[in-house]
Coordinates of C-alpha atoms and ligand atoms in Angstrom, one line a residue:
M1 CA -21.8 14.6 19.8
N2 CA -20.0 15.7 16.9
T3 CA -16.8 12.8 17.9
I4 CA -19.3 10.2 18.8
L5 CA -21.1 10.9 15.1
Q6 CA -18.1 10.8 13.3
D7 CA -16.7 8.1 14.9
T8 CA -20.2 6.4 14.2
Q9 CA -19.5 7.0 10.3
K10 CA -16.4 6.0 10.2
H11 CA -16.8 2.7 11.5
E12 CA -20.3 2.0 9.5
A13 CA -17.7 3.0 6.5
Q14 CA -15.3 1.1 7.2
K15 CA -17.7 -2.1 7.7
L16 CA -18.9 -1.4 4.0
D17 CA -15.3 -1.3 2.9
A18 CA -14.9 -4.8 4.4
Q19 CA -17.5 -6.6 2.9
K20 CA -16.9 -4.9 -0.3
A21 CA -13.8 -5.9 -0.4
A22 CA -14.5 -9.6 0.9
A23 CA -17.0 -9.7 -1.8
H24 CA -14.7 -9.3 -4.3
V25 CA -12.3 -12.0 -3.5
G26 CA -15.0 -14.3 -2.6
L27 CA -13.8 -14.4 1.1
L28 CA -17.0 -17.0 2.8
S29 CA -17.2 -14.5 5.5
D30 CA -15.9 -11.2 6.5
T31 CA -15.1 -12.6 10.1
I32 CA -12.9 -15.5 10.8
I33 CA -12.2 -17.1 14.7
V34 CA -8.3 -17.4 15.4
N35 CA -7.4 -19.8 18.2
G36 CA -3.9 -18.3 18.6
G37 CA -0.3 -19.8 19.8
R38 CA 1.2 -21.9 17.3
P39 CA 3.9 -20.9 15.1
L40 CA 3.3 -20.8 11.5
R41 CA 5.8 -22.4 9.4
G42 CA 5.9 -23.2 6.2
R43 CA 6.1 -21.8 2.9
I44 CA 4.2 -19.1 0.6
D45 CA 4.0 -17.0 -2.7
V46 CA 4.7 -13.5 -2.5
R47 CA 2.8 -12.1 -5.7
G48 CA 3.2 -8.5 -7.8
A49 CA 2.7 -5.5 -5.3
K50 CA -0.5 -4.0 -4.8
N51 CA 1.1 -0.4 -4.9
L52 CA 2.7 -1.0 -8.3
V53 CA 0.5 -3.8 -10.3
T54 CA -2.5 -1.3 -9.2
K55 CA -0.4 1.8 -11.0
A56 CA 0.8 0.0 -14.5
M57 CA -3.5 -0.9 -14.7
V58 CA -3.8 2.7 -15.3
A59 CA -0.9 2.8 -17.1
S60 CA -2.4 0.4 -20.0
L61 CA -4.6 3.2 -20.6
L62 CA -1.3 5.5 -22.1
G63 CA -0.7 2.8 -24.7
D64 CA -2.6 2.4 -28.5
T65 CA -2.1 -1.1 -28.1
K66 CA -2.6 -3.9 -26.0
S67 CA -1.2 -4.7 -22.3
V68 CA -0.3 -7.4 -20.7
L69 CA 0.8 -7.1 -16.9
R70 CA 1.8 -10.6 -15.0
D71 CA 1.7 -11.8 -11.4
V72 CA -0.9 -10.4 -10.9
P73 CA -2.8 -10.5 -6.7
D74 CA -6.2 -11.7 -6.9
I75 CA -6.6 -8.8 -4.0
S76 CA -10.1 -6.3 -3.9
D77 CA -8.0 -3.5 -5.0
V78 CA -7.0 -5.1 -8.5
H79 CA -10.9 -6.0 -9.2
V80 CA -11.7 -2.0 -8.1
V81 CA -9.3 -1.1 -10.6
S82 CA -9.9 -3.1 -12.8
R83 CA -13.8 -1.9 -12.8
L84 CA -12.8 1.2 -13.1
L85 CA -10.8 0.9 -16.3
E86 CA -14.0 -1.1 -18.1
I87 CA -16.3 1.8 -17.3
H88 CA -13.8 3.7 -19.3
G89 CA -14.0 1.3 -22.3
V90 CA -11.4 -0.8 -21.7
E91 CA -11.5 -4.8 -22.3
I92 CA -9.9 -6.9 -19.7
T93 CA -9.0 -10.4 -20.0
G94 CA -7.4 -12.7 -17.9
S95 CA -8.0 -13.0 -14.1
P96 CA -6.5 -12.4 -11.3
E97 CA -6.6 -16.2 -9.8
S98 CA -4.6 -16.8 -12.8
G99 CA -2.1 -14.1 -12.1
I100 CA -2.5 -12.6 -15.6
L101 CA -4.3 -9.7 -17.1
V102 CA -4.6 -8.3 -20.7
F103 CA -5.6 -5.0 -21.1
D104 CA -7.1 -3.7 -24.7
P105 CA -7.8 0.0 -24.3
A106 CA -8.7 1.3 -28.3
N107 CA -12.5 1.9 -26.8
V108 CA -11.6 4.3 -24.2
A109 CA -14.6 6.8 -23.6
I110 CA -15.5 8.2 -20.5
A111 CA -17.4 6.6 -17.7
Q112 CA -21.0 6.7 -17.1
S113 CA -21.1 9.2 -13.9
A114 CA -23.3 6.6 -12.1
E115 CA -21.2 3.4 -12.6
I116 CA -17.9 6.0 -11.6
D117 CA -20.2 7.5 -8.2
A118 CA -20.9 3.1 -7.4
L119 CA -17.1 3.1 -7.1
S120 CA -16.1 6.1 -5.8
G121 CA -14.2 5.8 -1.8
S122 CA -13.5 2.0 -3.0
S123 CA -9.9 3.1 -3.5
R124 CA -7.1 6.5 -3.7
I125 CA -5.8 5.1 -7.3
P126 CA -8.5 7.1 -9.6
I127 CA -7.0 10.3 -9.2
L128 CA -4.1 8.9 -11.0
F129 CA -6.6 8.7 -14.2
C130 CA -6.8 12.0 -15.0
G131 CA -3.5 12.3 -16.8
P132 CA -4.3 9.1 -18.8
L133 CA -7.9 10.8 -19.7
L134 CA -6.5 14.4 -20.5
H135 CA -4.2 12.9 -22.9
R136 CA -6.8 10.8 -24.9
L137 CA -10.3 12.3 -24.4
G138 CA -8.9 15.6 -22.8
H139 CA -11.6 15.3 -19.9
A140 CA -11.7 13.6 -16.9
F141 CA -14.3 13.0 -13.8
I142 CA -12.9 11.7 -10.7
P143 CA -15.2 10.6 -7.8
D144 CA -14.5 11.1 -4.1
L145 CA -11.3 8.8 -3.2
G146 CA -11.2 6.0 -0.6
G147 CA -8.4 3.8 0.6
C148 CA -7.2 3.2 3.9
R149 CA -8.2 5.5 6.6
I150 CA -4.5 6.6 8.3
G151 CA -4.7 10.9 8.1
D152 CA -6.4 12.6 5.6
R153 CA -4.9 12.0 2.7
P154 CA -4.5 15.3 0.7
I155 CA -4.8 15.1 -2.7
D156 CA -2.9 18.8 -3.0
F157 CA 0.2 17.8 -5.0
H158 CA -1.7 16.0 -7.4
L159 CA -3.9 18.7 -8.5
D160 CA -1.2 21.1 -8.7
A161 CA 1.0 18.9 -10.9
L162 CA -2.3 18.9 -13.4
R163 CA -2.5 22.3 -13.2
A164 CA 1.3 22.6 -14.1
F165 CA 0.6 21.0 -16.7
G166 CA -2.1 23.3 -17.7
A167 CA -4.5 21.8 -16.7
V168 CA -8.6 23.0 -15.1
V169 CA -9.4 21.6 -12.3
D170 CA -13.1 22.0 -10.8
K171 CA -13.7 20.5 -7.2
L172 CA -17.4 19.8 -7.7
P173 CA -19.8 18.4 -4.6
S174 CA -19.4 14.8 -5.8
G175 CA -15.8 14.8 -7.0
I176 CA -13.1 16.6 -9.2
N177 CA -13.5 17.4 -13.6
I178 CA -10.6 18.1 -15.0
T179 CA -10.3 19.4 -18.7
A180 CA -7.2 20.2 -20.6
P181 CA -8.1 23.0 -23.4
N182 CA -5.2 23.3 -24.5
G183 CA -3.7 20.1 -24.3
L184 CA -0.8 19.0 -21.9
T185 CA 2.8 20.8 -21.7
G186 CA 5.8 19.7 -19.9
A187 CA 6.3 21.6 -16.6
N188 CA 9.0 22.3 -13.6
I189 CA 7.3 20.3 -10.6
E190 CA 9.4 20.2 -7.6
L191 CA 6.8 18.8 -4.7
P192 CA 6.8 19.5 -1.2
Y193 CA 7.2 16.0 -0.2
P194 CA 8.5 13.0 -1.7
S195 CA 4.9 11.9 -2.4
V196 CA 4.3 8.0 -4.0
G197 CA 1.0 9.3 -5.5
A198 CA 1.6 12.3 -6.8
T199 CA 5.6 11.2 -8.7
E200 CA 2.7 9.3 -10.3
Q201 CA 0.6 11.6 -10.9
V202 CA 3.4 13.6 -12.5
L203 CA 4.8 9.9 -14.4
L204 CA 1.8 9.1 -15.9
T205 CA 0.6 12.5 -17.2
G206 CA 4.3 14.0 -18.1
V207 CA 4.9 11.0 -20.6
R208 CA 2.7 12.0 -23.5
A209 CA 2.5 16.1 -22.5
K210 CA 4.8 18.1 -24.4
G211 CA 7.9 18.6 -24.2
I212 CA 9.9 18.3 -20.9
T213 CA 9.1 17.5 -17.3
E214 CA 11.8 18.1 -14.4
L215 CA 10.1 16.5 -11.5
K216 CA 12.3 17.8 -8.4
N217 CA 11.9 15.9 -4.8
A218 CA 10.1 12.8 -6.3
A219 CA 9.5 9.2 -4.2
I220 CA 12.2 6.7 -5.4
E221 CA 10.3 4.2 -4.2
P222 CA 10.7 0.7 -6.1
E223 CA 7.5 0.2 -7.1
I224 CA 7.6 3.9 -8.9
M225 CA 11.2 2.0 -10.5
D226 CA 9.3 -0.5 -11.8
L227 CA 6.2 1.7 -12.9
I228 CA 8.9 4.4 -15.0
A229 CA 10.2 0.1 -16.6
V230 CA 6.8 -0.1 -17.5
L231 CA 6.4 3.0 -19.1
Q232 CA 9.9 3.1 -20.5
K233 CA 8.7 -0.7 -22.5
M234 CA 6.0 1.5 -23.8
G235 CA 8.2 4.2 -25.7
A236 CA 8.2 6.7 -22.7
I237 CA 11.8 8.9 -22.3
I238 CA 12.4 9.0 -18.4
S239 CA 15.6 9.6 -16.9
I240 CA 16.4 9.0 -13.1
E241 CA 18.9 11.6 -12.2
P242 CA 20.4 11.7 -8.3
N243 CA 19.1 14.1 -5.6
R244 CA 15.5 12.6 -6.4
V245 CA 15.1 14.2 -9.7
I246 CA 13.0 12.5 -12.4
L247 CA 13.3 14.2 -16.0
I248 CA 10.7 13.6 -18.5
E249 CA 10.7 13.8 -22.3
G250 CA 6.9 13.9 -23.3
V251 CA 6.9 11.9 -26.8
D252 CA 4.0 11.4 -29.1
S253 CA 2.7 7.8 -28.7
L254 CA 2.4 4.7 -26.5
K255 CA 2.6 1.3 -27.0
G256 CA 1.2 -1.5 -24.9
Y257 CA 3.4 -3.1 -22.3
D258 CA 4.4 -6.4 -21.5
H259 CA 5.4 -6.4 -18.0
R260 CA 6.1 -8.9 -14.8
A261 CA 5.4 -7.0 -12.0
L262 CA 7.9 -6.8 -8.8
F263 CA 6.8 -8.7 -5.5
D264 CA 5.1 -7.2 -2.6
R265 CA 8.0 -5.8 -0.1
N266 CA 5.1 -4.9 1.9
E267 CA 3.6 -8.2 1.7
A268 CA 6.7 -10.1 2.5
A269 CA 7.6 -8.3 5.3
S270 CA 4.3 -8.8 6.9
W271 CA 4.5 -12.5 6.7
A272 CA 8.3 -12.2 8.0
S273 CA 6.6 -10.3 10.5
A274 CA 4.3 -12.9 11.8
A275 CA 7.2 -15.6 11.8
L276 CA 9.3 -13.2 14.7
A277 CA 5.9 -12.7 16.5
T278 CA 4.6 -16.5 16.5
K279 CA 8.2 -18.0 17.0
G280 CA 7.7 -19.4 13.5
D281 CA 9.6 -19.9 10.1
I282 CA 8.4 -19.0 7.2
F283 CA 9.8 -19.1 3.4
C284 CA 8.5 -16.1 0.5
V285 CA 8.6 -17.7 -2.3
G286 CA 9.1 -14.5 -4.7
A287 CA 11.0 -12.0 -1.7
K288 CA 14.2 -10.2 -3.3
Q289 CA 16.6 -8.5 -0.5
Q290 CA 17.3 -5.4 -2.7
E291 CA 14.7 -3.9 -2.0
M292 CA 14.2 -5.3 1.8
M293 CA 17.6 -4.3 2.6
T294 CA 16.2 -1.7 5.4
F295 CA 13.4 -4.1 6.6
L296 CA 16.2 -7.3 6.9
N297 CA 18.8 -4.7 9.2
V298 CA 15.9 -3.8 12.0
F299 CA 14.5 -7.7 11.8
R300 CA 17.8 -8.5 12.5
K301 CA 18.7 -6.0 15.1
I302 CA 15.3 -7.3 16.4
G303 CA 17.0 -10.8 17.0
G304 CA 14.7 -12.4 14.0
A305 CA 16.9 -14.7 11.6
F306 CA 16.6 -15.0 8.0
D307 CA 18.3 -16.7 4.4
I308 CA 18.7 -15.2 1.3
E309 CA 17.8 -18.0 -1.7
E310 CA 18.1 -17.9 -5.2
D311 CA 13.9 -18.5 -4.7
G312 CA 13.0 -16.6 -2.0
I313 CA 13.7 -15.3 1.7
R314 CA 13.3 -17.9 4.6
F315 CA 12.2 -15.9 8.2
Y316 CA 12.3 -16.9 11.3
H317 CA 12.6 -16.9 15.1
P318 CA 16.1 -18.7 15.9
G319 CA 15.8 -19.0 19.3
G320 CA 16.6 -16.7 21.9
D321 CA 15.0 -13.3 23.3
L322 CA 13.6 -10.5 20.7
K323 CA 15.4 -7.1 21.2
P324 CA 14.1 -3.7 21.4
V325 CA 15.1 -1.2 18.8
V326 CA 14.1 2.6 17.7
I327 CA 12.4 2.9 14.4
E328 CA 12.0 5.7 12.3
T329 CA 9.9 5.8 9.3
D330 CA 10.7 7.6 6.5
V331 CA 10.4 7.5 2.6
H332 CA 12.6 5.1 0.4
P333 CA 15.3 4.2 1.1
G334 CA 14.5 4.6 4.4
F335 CA 12.0 2.0 7.2
M336 CA 8.6 1.8 4.5
T337 CA 5.8 3.7 6.9
D338 CA 3.8 0.4 5.6
W339 CA 6.0 -2.1 7.4
Q340 CA 5.6 -0.5 11.0
Q341 CA 2.2 -2.0 11.9
P342 CA 3.0 -5.4 11.8
L343 CA 6.6 -5.5 13.2
I344 CA 5.0 -3.8 16.2
V345 CA 3.6 -7.2 17.1
A346 CA 6.7 -8.5 16.8
L347 CA 7.6 -5.7 19.1
T348 CA 5.2 -7.0 22.1
Q349 CA 7.5 -9.8 23.1
A350 CA 10.5 -7.8 22.3
V351 CA 12.0 -7.9 26.2
G352 CA 12.3 -4.5 26.5
T353 CA 10.9 -0.5 25.4
S354 CA 10.9 -0.2 21.5
I355 CA 10.0 3.3 19.8
V356 CA 8.4 3.8 16.5
H357 CA 8.2 6.9 14.7
E358 CA 5.7 7.6 12.0
T359 CA 6.5 10.1 10.2
V360 CA 5.0 9.8 7.1
Y361 CA 1.2 9.6 8.3
E362 CA -0.3 11.3 10.6
D363 CA -2.8 9.0 11.7
R364 CA -1.4 5.2 12.1
F365 CA -1.5 4.0 15.1
G366 CA -5.6 3.3 15.5
F367 CA -4.8 -0.6 15.0
T368 CA -2.7 -0.5 18.5
E369 CA -5.9 -0.2 20.3
A370 CA -7.0 -3.6 19.5
L371 CA -3.6 -4.6 21.4
V372 CA -3.3 -2.7 24.1
E373 CA -6.9 -4.6 24.9
M374 CA -5.0 -7.9 24.4
G375 CA -2.7 -6.9 26.6
A376 CA -0.3 -5.1 24.8
D377 CA 2.3 -2.0 26.4
I378 CA 1.5 0.3 24.2
E379 CA 2.0 4.2 24.4
V380 CA 0.9 6.7 21.5
H381 CA 2.3 10.0 21.4
K382 CA 0.1 12.4 19.2
N383 CA 2.7 14.7 19.0
G384 CA 5.6 12.6 18.1
L385 CA 8.8 12.3 21.5
E386 CA 11.1 14.8 21.8
G387 CA 14.7 14.2 21.7
G388 CA 17.0 10.8 21.6
Y389 CA 19.6 10.1 18.3
R390 CA 17.2 10.6 15.0
R391 CA 18.1 10.3 11.6
V392 CA 14.9 11.7 10.3
P393 CA 13.4 15.0 10.4
R394 CA 11.2 15.4 12.8
R395 CA 7.9 16.3 10.7
A396 CA 5.3 18.6 11.9
L397 CA 2.3 16.0 12.0
E398 CA 4.4 13.2 13.0
Q399 CA 3.6 10.6 15.7
A400 CA 5.5 8.0 17.9
A401 CA 4.3 4.4 19.9
V402 CA 6.1 3.7 22.6
I403 CA 6.1 -0.6 23.2
T404 CA 7.2 -2.6 26.2
G405 CA 7.5 -6.2 26.4
P406 CA 7.5 -8.9 26.8
T407 CA 3.7 -8.7 27.2
K408 CA 1.9 -11.5 26.8
L409 CA -1.2 -11.8 24.8
H410 CA -4.4 -12.9 24.8
G411 CA -7.6 -13.5 22.6
A412 CA -10.1 -10.7 22.0
D413 CA -12.5 -9.7 19.7
I414 CA -11.2 -7.4 17.5
E415 CA -12.4 -5.0 14.2
V416 CA -10.1 -4.6 11.7
P417 CA -9.5 -0.6 10.8
D418 CA -7.5 -0.6 7.7
L419 CA -5.6 -3.3 5.7
R420 CA -1.7 -2.6 7.4
G421 CA -3.2 -2.4 11.0
G422 CA -6.0 -5.3 10.2
F423 CA -2.9 -8.1 9.1
S424 CA -1.0 -6.9 12.7
H425 CA -4.5 -7.8 14.2
L426 CA -4.5 -11.2 12.5
I427 CA -0.3 -11.4 13.5
A428 CA -2.0 -10.4 17.1
A429 CA -4.9 -13.1 16.6
L430 CA -2.3 -15.8 15.8
T431 CA 0.3 -15.0 18.7
A432 CA -1.9 -14.4 21.4
Q433 CA -2.7 -17.2 23.6
G434 CA -6.6 -18.2 23.2
Q435 CA -9.5 -17.6 21.0
S436 CA -9.8 -14.3 19.0
R437 CA -12.7 -13.0 16.5
V438 CA -11.0 -11.1 14.2
S439 CA -14.3 -8.8 12.0
N440 CA -13.7 -6.7 8.8
V441 CA -11.0 -9.1 7.0
G442 CA -12.2 -7.9 4.1
L443 CA -9.9 -5.0 4.0
I444 CA -6.9 -7.4 4.5
S445 CA -7.6 -9.2 1.3
R446 CA -7.9 -5.3 -0.6
G447 CA -3.6 -5.6 0.1
Y448 CA -3.1 -9.4 0.5
G449 CA -4.0 -12.1 -2.0
D450 CA -5.7 -15.2 -0.5
F451 CA -4.0 -14.7 3.0
A452 CA -6.3 -17.3 4.2
G453 CA -5.1 -20.1 2.1
K454 CA -1.7 -18.6 3.0
L455 CA -2.6 -19.2 6.7
Q456 CA -4.0 -22.7 6.4
K457 CA -0.3 -23.6 4.5
L458 CA 1.5 -22.1 7.7
G459 CA -0.4 -24.0 10.1
A460 CA -2.6 -21.4 11.4
D461 CA -6.0 -22.8 13.3
F462 CA -8.5 -20.8 12.4
S463 CA -12.5 -20.9 10.6
F464 CA -14.7 -18.4 8.8
A465 CA -17.2 -17.4 11.3
A466 CA -20.9 -18.3 10.1
Ligands
EPZ501 C1 1.1 4.8 -1.5 O1 -0.1 6.0 -1.1 C2 0.8 3.8 -0.7 N1 -0.6 3.4 -1.3 C3 0.8 3.4 0.5 O2 0.2 2.3 1.4 C4 2.3 4.3 1.2 O3 1.9 4.2 2.7 C5 2.3 5.2 0.4 O4 2.3 5.6 -0.5 C6 3.6 5.3 1.5 O5 5.2 5.3 0.7 C7 -0.4 3.3 -2.8 O6 0.6 3.4 -3.6 C8 -1.3 2.7 -3.3 P1 1.9 9.8 -0.4 P2 0.0 7.5 -0.8 O7 1.2 10.6 -1.7 O8 0.7 7.6 -2.5 C9 1.2 13.3 2.3 C10 -0.8 0.4 2.1 O9 -0.9 0.2 2.8 N2 0.4 14.0 0.7 O10 3.4 9.3 -0.2 O11 -1.1 8.2 -0.8 C11 0.4 12.2 2.5 O12 -1.1 12.6 3.8 C12 -0.3 2.4 1.7 O13 -0.1 -0.4 0.5 C13 0.1 15.6 0.7 O14 0.0 16.2 1.4 O15 1.4 8.3 0.1 C14 1.4 11.6 3.6 O16 1.0 12.1 4.8 C15 -0.8 2.9 2.6 N3 -0.7 15.6 -0.1 C16 2.4 11.5 2.5 O17 1.8 13.0 1.7 C17 -0.5 14.8 -1.9 O18 -1.2 15.5 -2.6 C18 2.8 10.5 1.9 O19 2.1 10.3 1.5 C19 -0.1 13.3 -1.8 C20 0.2 13.3 -0.1

């Protein structure tokens, strides 16, 4: 009974998340009807990376003057973080539609708990407010976090780092209360795992701490490097040393930044996978080769083709059979965990058996259930797969998916479980013969700006359900 209740609660929570996200970006409805089996062909713009833009927005709290962020995507995560900043007194002008946001942090203050509670569960970003709010106000209250349900999503690395800086962390039933009675002092921190969020936590706290912070086993994703570029523009002194070591020399004050966000490589990889699965041809304006090298190798090995141009990358299916591959997700510069869900749909069309070892998250194959209902042959191994040639060290929490193709996908009623899994459901519905009803599509708008407009541009046959 307990499991059924938990599943029902998870299902209801996902539906609520999806409806909130859909409302943020003005989706006509939370369900779309897709008539699949047509190749996606055309040209779409990929804007700034969700996983940089939301952090750069938080960084504006550290500046004594206004900050300007460019190429901002119109996604619901940006709306959520904007609201979080506003309830802390930041004045925001500009709009995600225009792609430019201006943040004025002159009147930063503690948020009213009722307002901050209203946003609890909407995102994981609130945990990154700790350092900046402690520097400015000496106090922060963080509600329960949200974000994609792809595992436990703990924040122990974040809280241990904050304590190392001298913060006092009180866990309350409604969230976490954090103070810094003696201010924040530089610390030597070694992460148990190169966590993106925990690395950002240390960066956003260390830049204004007294003295030097040495961070070992840091994440070095392109989005982290772009956040360091933002902080350097503000006046921070951050050195990236070999072997994942980041050194931060705390400074007394920072000014606002003017920054154009790097492109969203996860979005570009998702549309590339859609081109492969639907035998299409999609030009992603803004995509760049450097940040996608590992993805491009795998894309080519599967039988996809790409042309690197000055203004973007063309991803297309050149004809012939798609080939199976073995993928191990890893931290950067390995194969991003966010890339595997959309690509698995293309692997259902490959001739042979592929394996995806998911080594970053412990529960990121839930989306494959809907693909199996549509006719895919996918086995999920909850404890991973032993044996075989491995480059990435095996992790206790890892899982594996075995995909055997080619299989004909047929339309089905599918419910989006999370952001990247949701985009996979969309690709599967576009690949399948027949009609599919895809619900909870608001979760897709958390990270894919104007995905409906882009589908229209690419010739997809779909409509919003009444
Ligand atoms: C960021 O999540 C991204 N989200 C994720 O993208 C991305 O998949 C992930 O980094 C890995 O690249 C944002 O940037 C908003 P982690 P984050 O901390 O920071 C464990 C998407 O689809 N861990 O690197 O939460 C954790 O459980 C999203 O855009 C702890 O154990 O990821 C996981 O197993 C999904 N304790 C591993 O580390 C902690 O305190 C990696 O997590 C923190 C993390």
